[in-house]
Amino acid sequence: MSTIAGARERAAEPATRPPTPPGETAPAVKATAFIRRRWRPLLLAAVVVLWLVLWAVLRGTQTLELGGAEKTSVHLWLNSVRDSFDAARTNSAVFEYIVQPITDGINGLVTFLQNLFSQAPAGRPVPQVGWFGVVVLLAWVTFAFAGLRSMLLVAVCVLLFGFFGYWQQSIDTLIVTFVAVGLCTVLGLPLGIWMARSRRASTAITPVLDLMQTLPSFAYLAPLALVFGIGPAAAIVTTIIYALPPLVRITEHGIRNVSPTTLEAVTSMGGTAWQTLIKVQLPMARRTIVVGVNQSMMAALSMATIAALINGPGLGQPVLQALQSLDVGSAFVSGLAIVLMAIMLDRTTTAASERSSIAARVQRGGGARRGPRRRRLVVIVGAVIAAIAIYLSHGYLALAKFPTSPDLGSPLASTVSTIVQWIVTTFAGFTGWIKDTITALLVNPLESLLAQSPWWAMAIVLLGVALALGGLRAAAITVVCEAVILGTGLWNESMKTLATTLVATLIVVLVALAIGVWMGRNKLVDSIIRPVLDAFQTIPSFVYLVPALALFGPTRFTAIVAAFAYGVPIATKLVADGIRGVSPVTVEASESMGTTSWQMVSKVQLPMSRAAVVLAANQGLLYVLSMVVVGGLVGGGGLGYLVVSGFSQSQLFGKGLAAGIAITALGVMLDRITQHTAARLGRA
């Protein structure tokens, strides 16, 4: 009825406007249609203009800047929470019956393994199993699962740990990594299987995994140290949180992608759900699951080194001490040991994955039976040799205590220090020019815009950007994250960290676009560059600080350089895969029309792979943020510096914990904005 009445009223109105000529559209309609199509870029432009105007007029006012030792009521409250936790350890049922048994169990397991392999227990001058037994045992286990080449690689790398002078720390790192990955496997495999077999479980658990992967690793340290105390337990729980999501996701992917035809055949033969899982899905997904273990192990190794900040044992300790004393030579040697360990673990688990895939395809037959039978015999003989080596290393001091010669670590550290000093002296002008130029042209202006704008203006800008790029959901999450950052009392420091992150991300994206497009368009280039990128991805984030510190000293720019090196590999590979994923039919059609290479890239391949480019920016941004925060150890400032200060100064614990919360909110906000933007572009 209302529609009919409205039509009658419109018909009764006098025709005051001249009729629109046929074939033409009224200006108002044109404007409305234009705004509907272009409201996102128009909103973004309006936000930027408003931002610049407010910054020019109100610069330096209401920035919520906080002095280094100044604390807010929230920081004082968090300090009191820390004191309450310390007091509750002796009289709280939760601590007594849940937290403390977990802590004691993990600490007891790590101590037992240390006494067994790396540290002398009470009453003995050396561990129960000496270095010779450890080397032979690791070589035998590697041969059993990964083959001869991996065995030789492991034997050489483990011996180098000792020759570098870091035998105990290296074995401690392996212990922490293996314990964390073992617990991840116990938790992650059932979780991944459940998610693969239940859409509801996958829908409920996926956001939790997203959050675990989004949070920068520094954000875990303070709250877990608050609960589990300083030591191995907190380090391992922190490592589990960081390393669990890749294993769960990849396990789910492997189980879910088993051929539906095979599953239907098993079901038609009367197979139960349990038989289908044990006899079909797990064997067929075995290689994928081993890849998940590989990724979990790489994440665990990376986090195990960072956990040195909460007294986690291992190689992170000498790296941290060297960085704090600016001893580049020692930092390089201990960092090199971490890199060798990462390569060793990565190559071994990759070889194990390939071997499991080959074993699954082996057909029955005489030759097929003789090969595995012969190999089983070699494995048994190797087990006997390993047992003899363990016995000898237990009883003979020469085989128990790692020899002091040859000493490769001290000469290498001295040589590296000399070379670095020569490079710094020789190229000081060039490196200083790079640092000063980028700082003056990018870092300082952007930091001034972000940190010197009134907090409310900056909040409106971030909200407008989120709405324009990601839509309503991204805007809603941005509001919540802004409220959290304001609540921590560290708005200004968060904006400084955001400025450094955005500059490093911009450089990462530009380099990733250039190299990724080149790789995507040229298979030969891809085959050359991709292994290098894979190698860079195996290096734990801690190690990137060493060369950056050597070249640029303890400054903000050092954190940017380290973040750039850490974020480029993943972003470049995503761009290359996006370019390669453009339909060959489209490319051929464009070539047939005489399109040049530049036109092909700018008009066809990049526009059609823009969702992949935005996803590359998302992943690069998260990698950069995590590394910029770690850069607080080498003069990066911002929230990372406050986290480190919270560990080193008791009165700043609350402020450091608040900084970890602010880092989390900043990471979630940036991730959701870029994720929703990538999803929107993908739909488009």
XYZ file of N, CA, C and O in Angstrom, residues 39-40 43 463-480 672-673 676-677 680 683:
108
model
N 33.580 4.641 -3.569
C 33.526 5.184 -2.217
C 34.761 4.809 -1.399
O 35.199 5.580 -0.535
N 35.349 3.658 -1.687
C 36.535 3.254 -0.921
C 37.730 4.180 -1.184
O 38.312 4.722 -0.230
N 36.912 7.611 0.285
C 37.041 7.644 1.746
C 38.494 7.658 2.159
O 38.900 8.401 3.065
N 40.857 3.883 11.760
C 39.510 3.355 11.554
C 39.051 3.582 10.112
O 38.475 2.691 9.476
N 39.315 4.779 9.574
C 38.944 5.066 8.191
C 39.680 4.195 7.201
O 39.090 3.696 6.221
N 40.976 3.969 7.435
C 41.757 3.102 6.552
C 41.219 1.667 6.596
O 41.086 1.007 5.560
N 40.903 1.192 7.813
C 40.359 -0.160 7.947
C 39.033 -0.297 7.211
O 38.785 -1.298 6.526
N 38.177 0.716 7.325
C 36.875 0.668 6.653
C 37.040 0.713 5.145
O 36.371 -0.018 4.403
N 37.939 1.569 4.655
C 38.116 1.713 3.210
C 38.751 0.472 2.589
O 38.373 0.058 1.489
N 39.700 -0.136 3.287
C 40.414 -1.274 2.704
C 39.755 -2.602 3.004
O 39.627 -3.459 2.127
N 39.351 -2.799 4.258
C 38.875 -4.109 4.674
C 37.383 -4.240 4.883
O 36.864 -5.352 4.980
N 36.673 -3.127 5.025
C 35.235 -3.200 5.236
C 34.843 -3.098 6.702
O 35.659 -2.788 7.573
N 33.574 -3.381 6.978
C 33.015 -3.188 8.314
C 33.658 -4.106 9.351
O 33.899 -3.693 10.491
N 33.903 -5.357 9.002
C 34.502 -6.276 9.978
C 35.880 -5.806 10.401
O 36.224 -5.822 11.589
N 36.696 -5.408 9.426
C 38.029 -4.912 9.753
C 37.935 -3.654 10.603
O 38.723 -3.456 11.537
N 36.962 -2.792 10.314
C 36.783 -1.569 11.107
C 36.384 -1.902 12.537
O 36.872 -1.280 13.497
N 35.487 -2.880 12.704
C 35.056 -3.258 14.056
C 36.225 -3.799 14.871
O 36.403 -3.451 16.053
N 37.055 -4.654 14.253
C 38.223 -5.198 14.952
C 39.219 -4.088 15.264
O 39.849 -4.077 16.333
N 39.344 -3.114 14.363
C 40.247 -1.989 14.593
C 39.821 -1.182 15.809
O 40.666 -0.754 16.618
N 38.538 -0.960 15.971
C 38.041 -0.226 17.139
C 38.427 -0.942 18.424
O 38.901 -0.325 19.394
N 38.238 -2.253 18.449
C 38.573 -3.029 19.647
C 40.077 -2.961 19.921
O 40.503 -2.742 21.071
N 44.082 -8.344 10.465
C 42.678 -8.379 10.035
C 42.422 -7.398 8.884
O 41.668 -7.708 7.956
N 43.049 -6.235 8.942
C 42.853 -5.268 7.847
C 43.361 -5.849 6.536
O 42.661 -5.834 5.507
N 41.223 -9.080 5.402
C 39.922 -8.742 4.817
C 40.095 -8.044 3.469
O 39.273 -8.213 2.561
N 41.166 -7.263 3.332
C 41.432 -6.630 2.043
C 41.745 -7.680 0.985
O 41.231 -7.627 -0.141
N 38.545 -9.502 0.045
C 37.668 -8.675 -0.801
C 38.191 -8.619 -2.226
O 37.423 -8.746 -3.188
N 37.514 -11.914 -3.989
C 36.135 -12.028 -4.469
C 35.912 -11.183 -5.710
O 35.203 -11.584 -6.633
